[in-house]
PDB file of C-alpha atoms in Angstrom:
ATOM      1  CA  UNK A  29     105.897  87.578  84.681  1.00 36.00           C
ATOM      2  CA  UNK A  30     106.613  84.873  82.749  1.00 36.00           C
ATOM      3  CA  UNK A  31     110.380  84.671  84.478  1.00 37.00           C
ATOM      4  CA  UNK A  32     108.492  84.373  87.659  1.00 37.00           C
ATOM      5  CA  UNK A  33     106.224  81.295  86.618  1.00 36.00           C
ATOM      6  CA  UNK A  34     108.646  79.311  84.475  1.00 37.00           C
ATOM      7  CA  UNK A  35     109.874  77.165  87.252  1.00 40.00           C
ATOM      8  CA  UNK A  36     108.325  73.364  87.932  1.00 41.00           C
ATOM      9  CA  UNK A  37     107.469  74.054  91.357  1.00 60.00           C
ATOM     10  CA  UNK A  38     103.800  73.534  91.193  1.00 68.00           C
ATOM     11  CA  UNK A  39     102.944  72.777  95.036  1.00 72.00           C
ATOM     12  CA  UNK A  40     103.834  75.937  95.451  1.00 74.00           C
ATOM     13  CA  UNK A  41     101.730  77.200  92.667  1.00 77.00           C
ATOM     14  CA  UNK A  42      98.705  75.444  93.857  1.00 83.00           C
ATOM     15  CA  UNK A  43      99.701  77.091  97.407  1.00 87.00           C
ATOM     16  CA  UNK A  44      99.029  80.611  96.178  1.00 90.00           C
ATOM     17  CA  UNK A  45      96.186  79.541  94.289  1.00 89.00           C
ATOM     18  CA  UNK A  46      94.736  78.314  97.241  1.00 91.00           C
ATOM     19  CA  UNK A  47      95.647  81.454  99.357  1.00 93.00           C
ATOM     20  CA  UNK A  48      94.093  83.733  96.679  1.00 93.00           C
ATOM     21  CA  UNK A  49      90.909  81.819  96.657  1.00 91.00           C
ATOM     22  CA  UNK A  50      90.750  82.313 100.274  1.00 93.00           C
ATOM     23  CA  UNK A  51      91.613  86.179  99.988  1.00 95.00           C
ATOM     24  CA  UNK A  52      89.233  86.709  97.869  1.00 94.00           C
ATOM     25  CA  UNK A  53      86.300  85.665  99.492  1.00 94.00           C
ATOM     26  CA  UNK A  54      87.272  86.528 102.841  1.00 96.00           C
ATOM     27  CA  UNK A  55      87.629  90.258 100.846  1.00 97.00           C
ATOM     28  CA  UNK A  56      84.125  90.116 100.006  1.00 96.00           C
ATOM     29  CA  UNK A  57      83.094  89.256 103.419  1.00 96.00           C
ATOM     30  CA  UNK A  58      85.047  92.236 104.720  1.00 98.00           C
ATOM     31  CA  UNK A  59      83.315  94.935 102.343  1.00 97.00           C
ATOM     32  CA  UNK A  60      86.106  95.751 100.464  1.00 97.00           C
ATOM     33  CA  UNK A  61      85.519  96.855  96.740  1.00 97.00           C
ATOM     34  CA  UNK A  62      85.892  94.695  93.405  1.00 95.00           C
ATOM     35  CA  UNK A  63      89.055  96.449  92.580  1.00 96.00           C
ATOM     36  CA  UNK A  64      91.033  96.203  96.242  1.00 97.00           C
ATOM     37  CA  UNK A  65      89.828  92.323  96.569  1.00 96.00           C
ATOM     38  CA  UNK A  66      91.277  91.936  92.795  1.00 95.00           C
ATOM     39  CA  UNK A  67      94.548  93.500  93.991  1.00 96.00           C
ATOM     40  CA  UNK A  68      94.503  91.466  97.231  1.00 97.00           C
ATOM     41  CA  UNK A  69      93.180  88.119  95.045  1.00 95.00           C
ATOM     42  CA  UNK A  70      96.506  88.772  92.923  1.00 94.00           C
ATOM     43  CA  UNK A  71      98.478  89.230  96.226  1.00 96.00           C
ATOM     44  CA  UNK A  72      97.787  85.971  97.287  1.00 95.00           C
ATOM     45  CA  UNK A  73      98.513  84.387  94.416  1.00 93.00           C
ATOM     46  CA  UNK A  74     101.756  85.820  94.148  1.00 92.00           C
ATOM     47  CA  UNK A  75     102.919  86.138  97.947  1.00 92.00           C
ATOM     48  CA  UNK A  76     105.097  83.267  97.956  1.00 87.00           C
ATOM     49  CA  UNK A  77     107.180  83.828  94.691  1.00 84.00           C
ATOM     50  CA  UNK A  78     110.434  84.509  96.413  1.00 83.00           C
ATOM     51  CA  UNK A  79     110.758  81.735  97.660  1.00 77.00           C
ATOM     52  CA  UNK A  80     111.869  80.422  93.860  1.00 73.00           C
ATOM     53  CA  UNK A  81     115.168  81.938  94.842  1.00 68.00           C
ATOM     54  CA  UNK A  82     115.525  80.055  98.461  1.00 63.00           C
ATOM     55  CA  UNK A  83     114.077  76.466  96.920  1.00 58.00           C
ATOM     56  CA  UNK A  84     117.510  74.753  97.992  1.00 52.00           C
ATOM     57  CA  UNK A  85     116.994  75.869 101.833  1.00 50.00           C
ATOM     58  CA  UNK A  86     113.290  74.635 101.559  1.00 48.00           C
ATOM     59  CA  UNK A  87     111.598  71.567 103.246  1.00 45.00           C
ATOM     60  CA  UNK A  88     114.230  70.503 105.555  1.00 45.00           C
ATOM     61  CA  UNK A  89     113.947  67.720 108.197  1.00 44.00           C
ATOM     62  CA  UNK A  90     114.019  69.999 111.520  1.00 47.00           C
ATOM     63  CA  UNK A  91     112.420  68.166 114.238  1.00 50.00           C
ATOM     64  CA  UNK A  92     109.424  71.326 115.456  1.00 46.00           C
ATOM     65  CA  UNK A  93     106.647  70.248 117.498  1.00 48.00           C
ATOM     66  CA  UNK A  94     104.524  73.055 116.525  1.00 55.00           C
ATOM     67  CA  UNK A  95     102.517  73.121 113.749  1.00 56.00           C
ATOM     68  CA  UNK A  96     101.717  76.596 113.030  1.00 54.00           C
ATOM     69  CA  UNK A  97     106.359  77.397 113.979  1.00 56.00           C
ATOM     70  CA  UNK A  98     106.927  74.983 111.627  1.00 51.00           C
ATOM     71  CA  UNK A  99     105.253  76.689 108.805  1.00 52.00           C
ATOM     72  CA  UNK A 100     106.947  79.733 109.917  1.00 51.00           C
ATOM     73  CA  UNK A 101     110.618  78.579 110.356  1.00 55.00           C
ATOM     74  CA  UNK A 102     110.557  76.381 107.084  1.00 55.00           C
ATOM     75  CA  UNK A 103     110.835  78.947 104.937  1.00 53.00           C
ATOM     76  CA  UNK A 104     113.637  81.914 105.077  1.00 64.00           C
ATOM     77  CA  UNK A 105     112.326  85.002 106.480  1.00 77.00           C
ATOM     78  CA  UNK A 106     113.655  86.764 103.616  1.00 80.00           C
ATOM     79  CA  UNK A 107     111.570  85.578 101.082  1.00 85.00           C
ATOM     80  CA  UNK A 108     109.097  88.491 101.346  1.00 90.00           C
ATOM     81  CA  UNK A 109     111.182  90.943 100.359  1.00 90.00           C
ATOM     82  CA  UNK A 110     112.527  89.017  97.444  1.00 87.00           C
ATOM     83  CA  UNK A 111     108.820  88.796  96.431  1.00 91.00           C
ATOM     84  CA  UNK A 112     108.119  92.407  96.599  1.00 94.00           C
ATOM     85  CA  UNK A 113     111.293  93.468  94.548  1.00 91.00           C
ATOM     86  CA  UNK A 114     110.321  90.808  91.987  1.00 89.00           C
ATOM     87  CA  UNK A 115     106.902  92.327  91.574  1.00 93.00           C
ATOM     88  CA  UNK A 116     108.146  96.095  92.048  1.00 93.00           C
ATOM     89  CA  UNK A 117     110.283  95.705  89.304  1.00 90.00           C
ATOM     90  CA  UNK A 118     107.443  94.662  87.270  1.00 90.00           C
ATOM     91  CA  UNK A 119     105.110  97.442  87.868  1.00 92.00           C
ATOM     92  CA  UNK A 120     102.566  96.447  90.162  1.00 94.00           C
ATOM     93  CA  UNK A 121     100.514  98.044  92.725  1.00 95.00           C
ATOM     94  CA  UNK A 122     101.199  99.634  96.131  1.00 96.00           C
ATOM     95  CA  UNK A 123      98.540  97.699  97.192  1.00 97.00           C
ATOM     96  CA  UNK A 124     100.088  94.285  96.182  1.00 96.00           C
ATOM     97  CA  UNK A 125     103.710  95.060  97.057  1.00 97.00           C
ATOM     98  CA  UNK A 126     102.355  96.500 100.317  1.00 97.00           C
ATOM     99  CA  UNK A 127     100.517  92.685 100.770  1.00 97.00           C
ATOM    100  CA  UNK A 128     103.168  90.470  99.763  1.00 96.00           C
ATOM    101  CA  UNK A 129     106.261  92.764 101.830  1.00 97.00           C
ATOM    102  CA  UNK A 130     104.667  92.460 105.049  1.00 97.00           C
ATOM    103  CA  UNK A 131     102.688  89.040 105.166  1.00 97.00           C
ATOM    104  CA  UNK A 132     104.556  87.696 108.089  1.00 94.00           C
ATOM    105  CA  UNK A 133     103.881  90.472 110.089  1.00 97.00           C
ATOM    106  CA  UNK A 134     101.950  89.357 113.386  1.00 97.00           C
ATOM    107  CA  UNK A 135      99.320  91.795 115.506  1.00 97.00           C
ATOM    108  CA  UNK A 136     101.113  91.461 118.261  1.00 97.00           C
ATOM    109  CA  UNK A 137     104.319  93.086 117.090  1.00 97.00           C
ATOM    110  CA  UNK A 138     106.147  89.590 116.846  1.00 95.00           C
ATOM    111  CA  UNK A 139     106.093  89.115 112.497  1.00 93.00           C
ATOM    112  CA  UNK A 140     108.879  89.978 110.338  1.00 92.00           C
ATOM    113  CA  UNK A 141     110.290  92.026 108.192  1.00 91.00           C
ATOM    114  CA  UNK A 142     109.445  94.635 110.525  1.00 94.00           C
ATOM    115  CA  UNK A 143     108.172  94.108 113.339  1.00 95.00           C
ATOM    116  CA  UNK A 144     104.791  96.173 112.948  1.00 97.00           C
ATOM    117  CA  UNK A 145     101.872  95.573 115.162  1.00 97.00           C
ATOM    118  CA  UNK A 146      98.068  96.405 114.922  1.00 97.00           C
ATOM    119  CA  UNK A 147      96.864  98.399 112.411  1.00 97.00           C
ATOM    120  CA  UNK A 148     100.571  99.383 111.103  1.00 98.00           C
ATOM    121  CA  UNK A 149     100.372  96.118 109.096  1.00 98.00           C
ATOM    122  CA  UNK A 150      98.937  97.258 105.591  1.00 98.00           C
ATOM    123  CA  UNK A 151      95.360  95.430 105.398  1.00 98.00           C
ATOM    124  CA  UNK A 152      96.403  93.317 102.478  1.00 98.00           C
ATOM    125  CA  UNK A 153      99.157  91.850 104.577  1.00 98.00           C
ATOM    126  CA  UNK A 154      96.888  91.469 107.502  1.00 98.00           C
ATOM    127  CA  UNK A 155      93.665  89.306 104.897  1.00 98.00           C
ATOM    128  CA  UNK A 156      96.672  87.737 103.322  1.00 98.00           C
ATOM    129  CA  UNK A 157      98.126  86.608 106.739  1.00 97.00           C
ATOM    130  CA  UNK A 158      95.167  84.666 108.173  1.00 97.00           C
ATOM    131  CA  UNK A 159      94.463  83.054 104.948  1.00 96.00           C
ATOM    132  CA  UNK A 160      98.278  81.685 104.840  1.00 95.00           C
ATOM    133  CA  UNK A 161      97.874  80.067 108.312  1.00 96.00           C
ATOM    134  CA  UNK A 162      95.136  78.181 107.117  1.00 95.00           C
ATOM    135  CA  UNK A 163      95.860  77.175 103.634  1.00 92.00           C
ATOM    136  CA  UNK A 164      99.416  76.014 105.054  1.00 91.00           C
ATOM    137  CA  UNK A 165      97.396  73.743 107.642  1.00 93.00           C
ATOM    138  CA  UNK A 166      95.171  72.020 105.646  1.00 91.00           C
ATOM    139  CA  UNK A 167      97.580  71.075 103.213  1.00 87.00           C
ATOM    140  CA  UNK A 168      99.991  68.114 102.754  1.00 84.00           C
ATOM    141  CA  UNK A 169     103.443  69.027 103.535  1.00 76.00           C
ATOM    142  CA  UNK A 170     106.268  66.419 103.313  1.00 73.00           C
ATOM    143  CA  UNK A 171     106.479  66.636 106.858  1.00 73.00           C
ATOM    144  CA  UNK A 172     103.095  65.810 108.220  1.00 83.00           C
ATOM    145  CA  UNK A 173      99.610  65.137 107.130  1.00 89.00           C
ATOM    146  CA  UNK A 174      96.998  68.013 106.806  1.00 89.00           C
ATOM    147  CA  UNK A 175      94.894  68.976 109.529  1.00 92.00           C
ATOM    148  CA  UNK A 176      91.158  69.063 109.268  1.00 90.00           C
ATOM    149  CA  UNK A 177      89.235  72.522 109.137  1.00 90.00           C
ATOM    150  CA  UNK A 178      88.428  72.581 112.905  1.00 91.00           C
ATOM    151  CA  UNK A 179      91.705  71.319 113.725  1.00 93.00           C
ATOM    152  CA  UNK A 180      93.356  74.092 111.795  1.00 93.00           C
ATOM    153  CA  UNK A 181      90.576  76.377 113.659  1.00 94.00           C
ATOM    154  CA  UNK A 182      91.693  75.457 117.061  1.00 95.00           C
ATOM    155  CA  UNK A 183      95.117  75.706 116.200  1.00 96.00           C
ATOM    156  CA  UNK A 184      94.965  79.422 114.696  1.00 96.00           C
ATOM    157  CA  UNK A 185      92.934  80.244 117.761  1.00 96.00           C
ATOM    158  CA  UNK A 186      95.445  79.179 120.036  1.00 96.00           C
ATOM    159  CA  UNK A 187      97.719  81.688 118.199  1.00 95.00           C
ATOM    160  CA  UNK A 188      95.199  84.201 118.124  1.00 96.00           C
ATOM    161  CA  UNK A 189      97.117  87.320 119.481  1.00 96.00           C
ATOM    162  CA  UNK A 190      98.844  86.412 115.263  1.00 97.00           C
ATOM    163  CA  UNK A 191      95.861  88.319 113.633  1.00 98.00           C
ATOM    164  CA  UNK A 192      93.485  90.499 113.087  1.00 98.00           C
ATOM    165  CA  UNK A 193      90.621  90.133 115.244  1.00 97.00           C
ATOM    166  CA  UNK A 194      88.362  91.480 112.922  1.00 97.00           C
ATOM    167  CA  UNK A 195      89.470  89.845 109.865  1.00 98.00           C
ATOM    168  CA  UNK A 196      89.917  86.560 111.909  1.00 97.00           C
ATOM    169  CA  UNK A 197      85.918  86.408 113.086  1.00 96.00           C
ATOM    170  CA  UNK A 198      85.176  87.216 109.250  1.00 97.00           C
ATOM    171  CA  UNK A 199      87.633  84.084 108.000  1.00 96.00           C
ATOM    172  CA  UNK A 200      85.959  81.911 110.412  1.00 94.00           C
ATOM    173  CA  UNK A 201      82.603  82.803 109.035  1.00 94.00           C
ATOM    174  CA  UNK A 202      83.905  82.152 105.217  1.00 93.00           C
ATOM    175  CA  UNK A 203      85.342  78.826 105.931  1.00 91.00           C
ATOM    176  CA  UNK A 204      82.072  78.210 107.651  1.00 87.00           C
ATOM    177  CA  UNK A 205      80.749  78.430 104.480  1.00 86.00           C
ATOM    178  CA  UNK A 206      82.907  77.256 102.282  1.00 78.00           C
ATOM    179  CA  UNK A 207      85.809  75.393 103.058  1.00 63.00           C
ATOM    180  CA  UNK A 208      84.857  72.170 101.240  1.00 58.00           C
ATOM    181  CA  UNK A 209      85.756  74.028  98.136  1.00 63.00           C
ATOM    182  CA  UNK A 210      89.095  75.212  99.107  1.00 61.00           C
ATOM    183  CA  UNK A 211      91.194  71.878  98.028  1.00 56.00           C
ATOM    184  CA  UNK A 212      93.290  73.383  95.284  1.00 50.00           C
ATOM    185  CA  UNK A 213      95.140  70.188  93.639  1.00 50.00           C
ATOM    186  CA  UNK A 214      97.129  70.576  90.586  1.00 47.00           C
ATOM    187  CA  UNK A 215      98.808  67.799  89.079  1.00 45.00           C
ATOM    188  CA  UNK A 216     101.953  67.652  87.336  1.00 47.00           C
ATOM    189  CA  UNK A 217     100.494  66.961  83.912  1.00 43.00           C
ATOM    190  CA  UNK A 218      98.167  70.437  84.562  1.00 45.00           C
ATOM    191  CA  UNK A 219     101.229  72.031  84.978  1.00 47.00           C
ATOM    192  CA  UNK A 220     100.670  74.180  81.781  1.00 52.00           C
ATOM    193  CA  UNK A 221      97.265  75.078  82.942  1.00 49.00           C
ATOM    194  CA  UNK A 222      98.720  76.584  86.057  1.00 51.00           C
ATOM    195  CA  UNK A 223     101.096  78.850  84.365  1.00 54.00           C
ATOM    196  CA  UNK A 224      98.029  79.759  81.917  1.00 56.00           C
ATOM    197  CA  UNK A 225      96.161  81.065  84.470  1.00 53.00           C
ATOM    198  CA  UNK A 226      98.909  83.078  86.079  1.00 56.00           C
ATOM    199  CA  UNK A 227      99.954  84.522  82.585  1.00 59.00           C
ATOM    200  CA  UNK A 228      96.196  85.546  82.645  1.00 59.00           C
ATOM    201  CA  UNK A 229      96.290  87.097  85.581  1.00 58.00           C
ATOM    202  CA  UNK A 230      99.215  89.307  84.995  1.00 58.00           C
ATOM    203  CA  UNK A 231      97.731  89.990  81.631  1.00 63.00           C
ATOM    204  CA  UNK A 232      94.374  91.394  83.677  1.00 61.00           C
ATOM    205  CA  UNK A 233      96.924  93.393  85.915  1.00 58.00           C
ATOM    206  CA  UNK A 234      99.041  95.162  83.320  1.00 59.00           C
ATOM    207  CA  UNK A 235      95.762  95.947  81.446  1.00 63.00           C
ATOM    208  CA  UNK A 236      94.435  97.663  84.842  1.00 59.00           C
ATOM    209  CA  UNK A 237      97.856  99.475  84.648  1.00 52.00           C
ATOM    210  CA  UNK A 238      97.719 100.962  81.324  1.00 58.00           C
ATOM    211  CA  UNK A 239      94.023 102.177  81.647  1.00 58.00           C
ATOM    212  CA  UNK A 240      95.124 103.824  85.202  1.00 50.00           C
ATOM    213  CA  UNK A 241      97.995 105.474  83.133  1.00 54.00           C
ATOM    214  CA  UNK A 242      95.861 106.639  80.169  1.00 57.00           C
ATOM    215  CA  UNK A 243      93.131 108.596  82.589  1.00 57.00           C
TER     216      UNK A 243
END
């Protein structure tokens, strides 16, 4: 773990923060039990980690008039399978490596890696989806300027044939709720405290590991 965190890219650490956040709340509005929203929680968190390998191809200049393509073609669709062979090689769940392989995958058939539609997406990858969307929208990206909460609404909406129904009507309800809370801002100096709380985190995981292993 410690490979994964040891690189000074903390936008995108306060990114999965902010997805996981999300996750896991929109987890406990689903229903789901402690330990699958704590496997989906570290999903989010980690989701994004391949993309330590593409950071030269990142954050071009392409002129895209679409907010919600841009998000998808600024980052190199093979980044989530680089993220699921970096955590599969360090022992973690199905359930997480499920999350993170196919979180690009759209309802309708039209995500990547593999083109799966419906319920064929693993659930993880389907919470983990709609919460990417948003957290990407209501952030500051070199690009352009965040959009508010109902902007990002109406936006996602538009796109709605993207996700879940379901989980979608749930998100809406937890941001609803919540979403004044959802402003994840590290800065530089905090940088340490970032990677704290991500060494934590694994620490918590390979714990759960070990006790799975011993019954």
């Amino acid at each position: 773990m410690g490979i994964i965190v040891n690189y000074n890219l903390t936008k995108e650490l306060e990114h999965g923060v902010y997805v996981s956040c999300l996750v896991r709340d929109l987890s406990i509005e689903l229903g789901l039990s402690d330990a699958v929203t704590y496997q989906f929680q570290l999903a989010g968190l980690m989701h994004d980690i391949g993309k330590l390998k593409l950071a030269n191809y990142l954050y071009g200049n392409e002129e895209i008039v679409s907010p919600l393509l841009i998000e998808e073609m600024k980052y190199v669709r093979m980044h989530p399978m680089l993220t699921y062979s970096l955590l599969k090689e360090r022992g973690f769940s199905d359930l997480v490596l499920d999350a993170v392989r196919y979180h690009h995958e759209d309802y309708d058939g039209t995500g990547y890696p593999s083109n799966l539609v419906g319920d064929e997406i693993p659930l993880g990858a389907r919470v983990i989806r709609v919460c990417d969307v948003f957290a990407a929208l209501t952030t500051d990206r070199p690009y352009r300027k965040r959009f508010e909460v109902d902007e990002a609404m109406s936006l996602m909406i538009d796109e709605i044939k993207h996700f879940d129904m379901k989980i979608f009507l749930a998100f809406q309800r937890v941001v609803h709720r919540n979403a004044s809370k959802y402003h994840v801002h590290f800065p530089d100096s905090d940088y340490e405290l970032v990677r704290e709380y991500l060494t934590e985190l694994a620490a918590a995981e390979a714990a759960e590991v070990t006790a799975v292993s011993a019954e």
